[in-house]
């Protein structure tokens, strides 16, 4: 996950490859609540791991459910409809899918079994309405106290054991603000349906009916067969009781799929295709209907059970007019696809956007305008006309995961005449539903040669290049190229194969066929050569000396050239070595040349070795360093020297943090978003 103040997306122009989607948020939290209320143990497969599911899991644990992880499976042992804990304070973040159903379930349980529960969330959660649900619960006999503004969380739900609920008459609930109120009642009322049928009637037009279908579908999996008449009247049959299905699989998130469908529609051309796994045309999620809307705009979509494949069809996309009541979340993605259309796109029926994680109509209008679009907004619609002139946008995300994911699509502006980077503020807000969204995104996208920024860090042995480069890459969320490791691995391969380090042709052949793998994620920093881990072997002084020898052979340098260029991938690259700025990335927008006195470098290397328990002698070390510097600087091909436009950084007296800050400051000044923050 990108835990950075902002993430800069370079101008992008292609997309291809496969993405496996995380589990659906809507299904995950419903399944968790049902499993938590049911008797017995439910093995939940492919549960979404995100902020919204974490608060639900915390709540279930606090209520006395047993949760056991078993690899990718979570086993939930439920309460069997009986409260195990009668008092709790539950913090539910900004998860509407936790707040609404838990409020209903705990109101009903407290009213009949006795208890006192307080539900709260982040400040935005306290601005998201829940009054219509409370208004449906109170006439039943539930005690619901507003602890803040009436009609909004936080709430207290309480009652005495032995209380009875007035379920004889139909329970009325509004359906036109959020379908989650009806979902909450449908999930909670089977708890009190022992003696008679319970009828729920919807006032006003029910929005987002696909989400109600998910609710009914999952209730059926847990043994509750709700009868429905149209979208107006729902009956929970007498004697209903949750029964665990034993095991249940959470399908991939169809709303999250929309970003990748859009990627394909925008940028998968020729033989390229974006393949999406985990959700397919058989999905029970309403947002799968986004596919129809994307096709109407021009996408080519193929699919089957559990998969979709998407590529560009019509270009530019067609502007559309669409009522989006059935796909409220995925509709946001259409608003951004509208940037690439041949005319305005008008999305209606989206009043619910105003009560989501943020006021999404206002937020979308403001941010799309920043990249150059003309936007008209109304109480329940948005109309987007594509930019005449693209601008680099600094995108606010309003702590709304979908704003961040949607606006990442604006980086494809080179496909529509732009050449602008997009800065996404607070990118980690995607953790609400898709913590690794940007990693997945960067895994698929491509940029024009030269569009991906590179910072080069060159310098002599033991100048601290490696440490500085790794810290910069982490701070920026960029790729890292430790080019020295390529020469070291080549030296090692020569040693393994008994090839003399000055046999230019033979060593170059080894270099061209290096089977080298750099660890990612939890394996970052580790390296494998021909399947064998060489992390420690690569750092040996002897390997360094060997590397310096093979690095002086022009054919070896040539053989490693293309491999090094391939590290230049979005969102950016920090490359360290000797000739990064002079030979490999001569057009890099920021080049740093590190220096430090030989005495200082020898002292640092000495400290490193001693820390590892390797005996070393300062005088010998210094002599080795100087010999290696002499060889690296005096060789004919790509000698060690600063590029003409390099910034010199003498870090003899600087700590690593100061060096990092200095380079980041240079980058901020020279980068596309201009002056220092
Ligand atoms: O940075 P390092 O110590 O891991 O590099 C090992 C050797 O590889 C170094 O002596 C010079 C050579 N090298 C090179 O010639 N060009 C590079 N870009 C990186 C390293």
CSV table of N, CA and C in Angstrom, one decimal, residues 6-11 370-371 391-395 413 419-425 453 667-677:
chain,number,residue,atom,x,y,z
A,6,UNK,N,1.4,11.9,-1.1
A,6,UNK,CA,0.8,12.0,-2.4
A,6,UNK,C,1.5,11.0,-3.4
A,7,UNK,N,0.9,10.7,-4.4
A,7,UNK,CA,1.4,9.8,-5.4
A,7,UNK,C,1.3,10.4,-6.8
A,8,UNK,N,2.4,10.6,-7.5
A,8,UNK,CA,2.3,11.2,-8.8
A,8,UNK,C,2.3,10.2,-9.9
A,9,UNK,N,1.2,10.2,-10.7
A,9,UNK,CA,1.1,9.3,-11.8
A,9,UNK,C,1.6,10.0,-13.1
A,10,UNK,N,2.6,9.4,-13.7
A,10,UNK,CA,3.1,10.0,-15.0
A,10,UNK,C,2.0,9.8,-16.1
A,11,UNK,N,2.2,10.6,-17.1
A,11,UNK,CA,1.2,10.4,-18.3
A,11,UNK,C,1.3,9.0,-18.8
A,370,UNK,N,-10.3,20.1,-12.4
A,370,UNK,CA,-8.9,20.4,-12.2
A,370,UNK,C,-8.1,19.9,-13.4
A,371,UNK,N,-8.5,18.7,-14.0
A,371,UNK,CA,-7.8,18.2,-15.1
A,371,UNK,C,-8.2,18.9,-16.4
A,391,UNK,N,-4.8,19.6,-18.0
A,391,UNK,CA,-4.0,20.3,-17.1
A,391,UNK,C,-3.5,19.3,-16.0
A,392,UNK,N,-2.3,19.5,-15.5
A,392,UNK,CA,-1.8,18.6,-14.5
A,392,UNK,C,-2.7,18.8,-13.2
A,393,UNK,N,-3.4,17.8,-12.7
A,393,UNK,CA,-4.3,18.0,-11.6
A,393,UNK,C,-3.7,17.5,-10.3
A,394,UNK,N,-3.8,18.3,-9.2
A,394,UNK,CA,-3.5,17.8,-7.9
A,394,UNK,C,-4.9,17.4,-7.3
A,395,UNK,N,-5.1,16.1,-7.2
A,395,UNK,CA,-6.4,15.6,-6.9
A,395,UNK,C,-6.6,15.3,-5.4
A,413,UNK,N,-4.4,10.7,-20.1
A,413,UNK,CA,-4.6,11.9,-21.0
A,413,UNK,C,-3.8,11.9,-22.3
A,419,UNK,N,-0.6,15.6,-22.0
A,419,UNK,CA,0.7,15.0,-21.6
A,419,UNK,C,0.9,15.4,-20.2
A,420,UNK,N,0.0,15.2,-19.3
A,420,UNK,CA,0.0,15.7,-18.0
A,420,UNK,C,0.1,14.6,-16.9
A,421,UNK,N,0.9,14.8,-15.9
A,421,UNK,CA,0.9,13.9,-14.8
A,421,UNK,C,-0.3,14.2,-13.9
A,422,UNK,N,-0.7,13.3,-13.1
A,422,UNK,CA,-1.8,13.5,-12.1
A,422,UNK,C,-1.3,13.2,-10.7
A,423,UNK,N,-1.5,14.1,-9.8
A,423,UNK,CA,-1.0,13.9,-8.4
A,423,UNK,C,-2.3,13.5,-7.6
A,424,UNK,N,-2.2,12.3,-7.0
A,424,UNK,CA,-3.3,11.8,-6.1
A,424,UNK,C,-2.9,12.0,-4.7
A,425,UNK,N,-3.6,12.9,-4.0
A,425,UNK,CA,-3.3,13.1,-2.6
A,425,UNK,C,-3.8,12.0,-1.7
A,453,UNK,N,9.3,9.2,-14.8
A,453,UNK,CA,10.5,9.9,-14.2
A,453,UNK,C,11.5,9.0,-13.6
A,667,UNK,N,13.9,17.2,-6.0
A,667,UNK,CA,12.9,16.6,-6.9
A,667,UNK,C,11.6,17.5,-6.9
A,668,UNK,N,11.2,17.9,-5.8
A,668,UNK,CA,10.0,18.8,-5.7
A,668,UNK,C,10.1,20.0,-6.6
A,669,UNK,N,11.4,20.6,-6.5
A,669,UNK,CA,11.6,21.8,-7.3
A,669,UNK,C,11.5,21.5,-8.8
A,670,UNK,N,12.1,20.4,-9.2
A,670,UNK,CA,12.3,20.2,-10.6
A,670,UNK,C,11.1,19.4,-11.2
A,671,UNK,N,10.3,18.8,-10.3
A,671,UNK,CA,9.2,17.9,-10.8
A,671,UNK,C,8.1,18.7,-11.4
A,672,UNK,N,7.1,17.9,-12.0
A,672,UNK,CA,6.1,18.6,-12.8
A,672,UNK,C,5.1,19.4,-11.9
A,673,UNK,N,5.1,19.2,-10.6
A,673,UNK,CA,4.2,20.0,-9.8
A,673,UNK,C,4.9,21.2,-9.2
A,674,UNK,N,6.1,21.5,-9.7
A,674,UNK,CA,6.8,22.8,-9.5
A,674,UNK,C,7.3,22.9,-8.1
A,675,UNK,N,7.0,24.1,-7.5
A,675,UNK,CA,7.7,24.6,-6.3
A,675,UNK,C,7.6,23.6,-5.1
A,676,UNK,N,8.5,23.8,-4.2
A,676,UNK,CA,8.4,22.9,-3.0
A,676,UNK,C,7.0,22.9,-2.3
A,677,UNK,N,6.6,21.8,-1.7
A,677,UNK,CA,5.2,21.8,-1.1
A,677,UNK,C,5.1,22.7,0.0
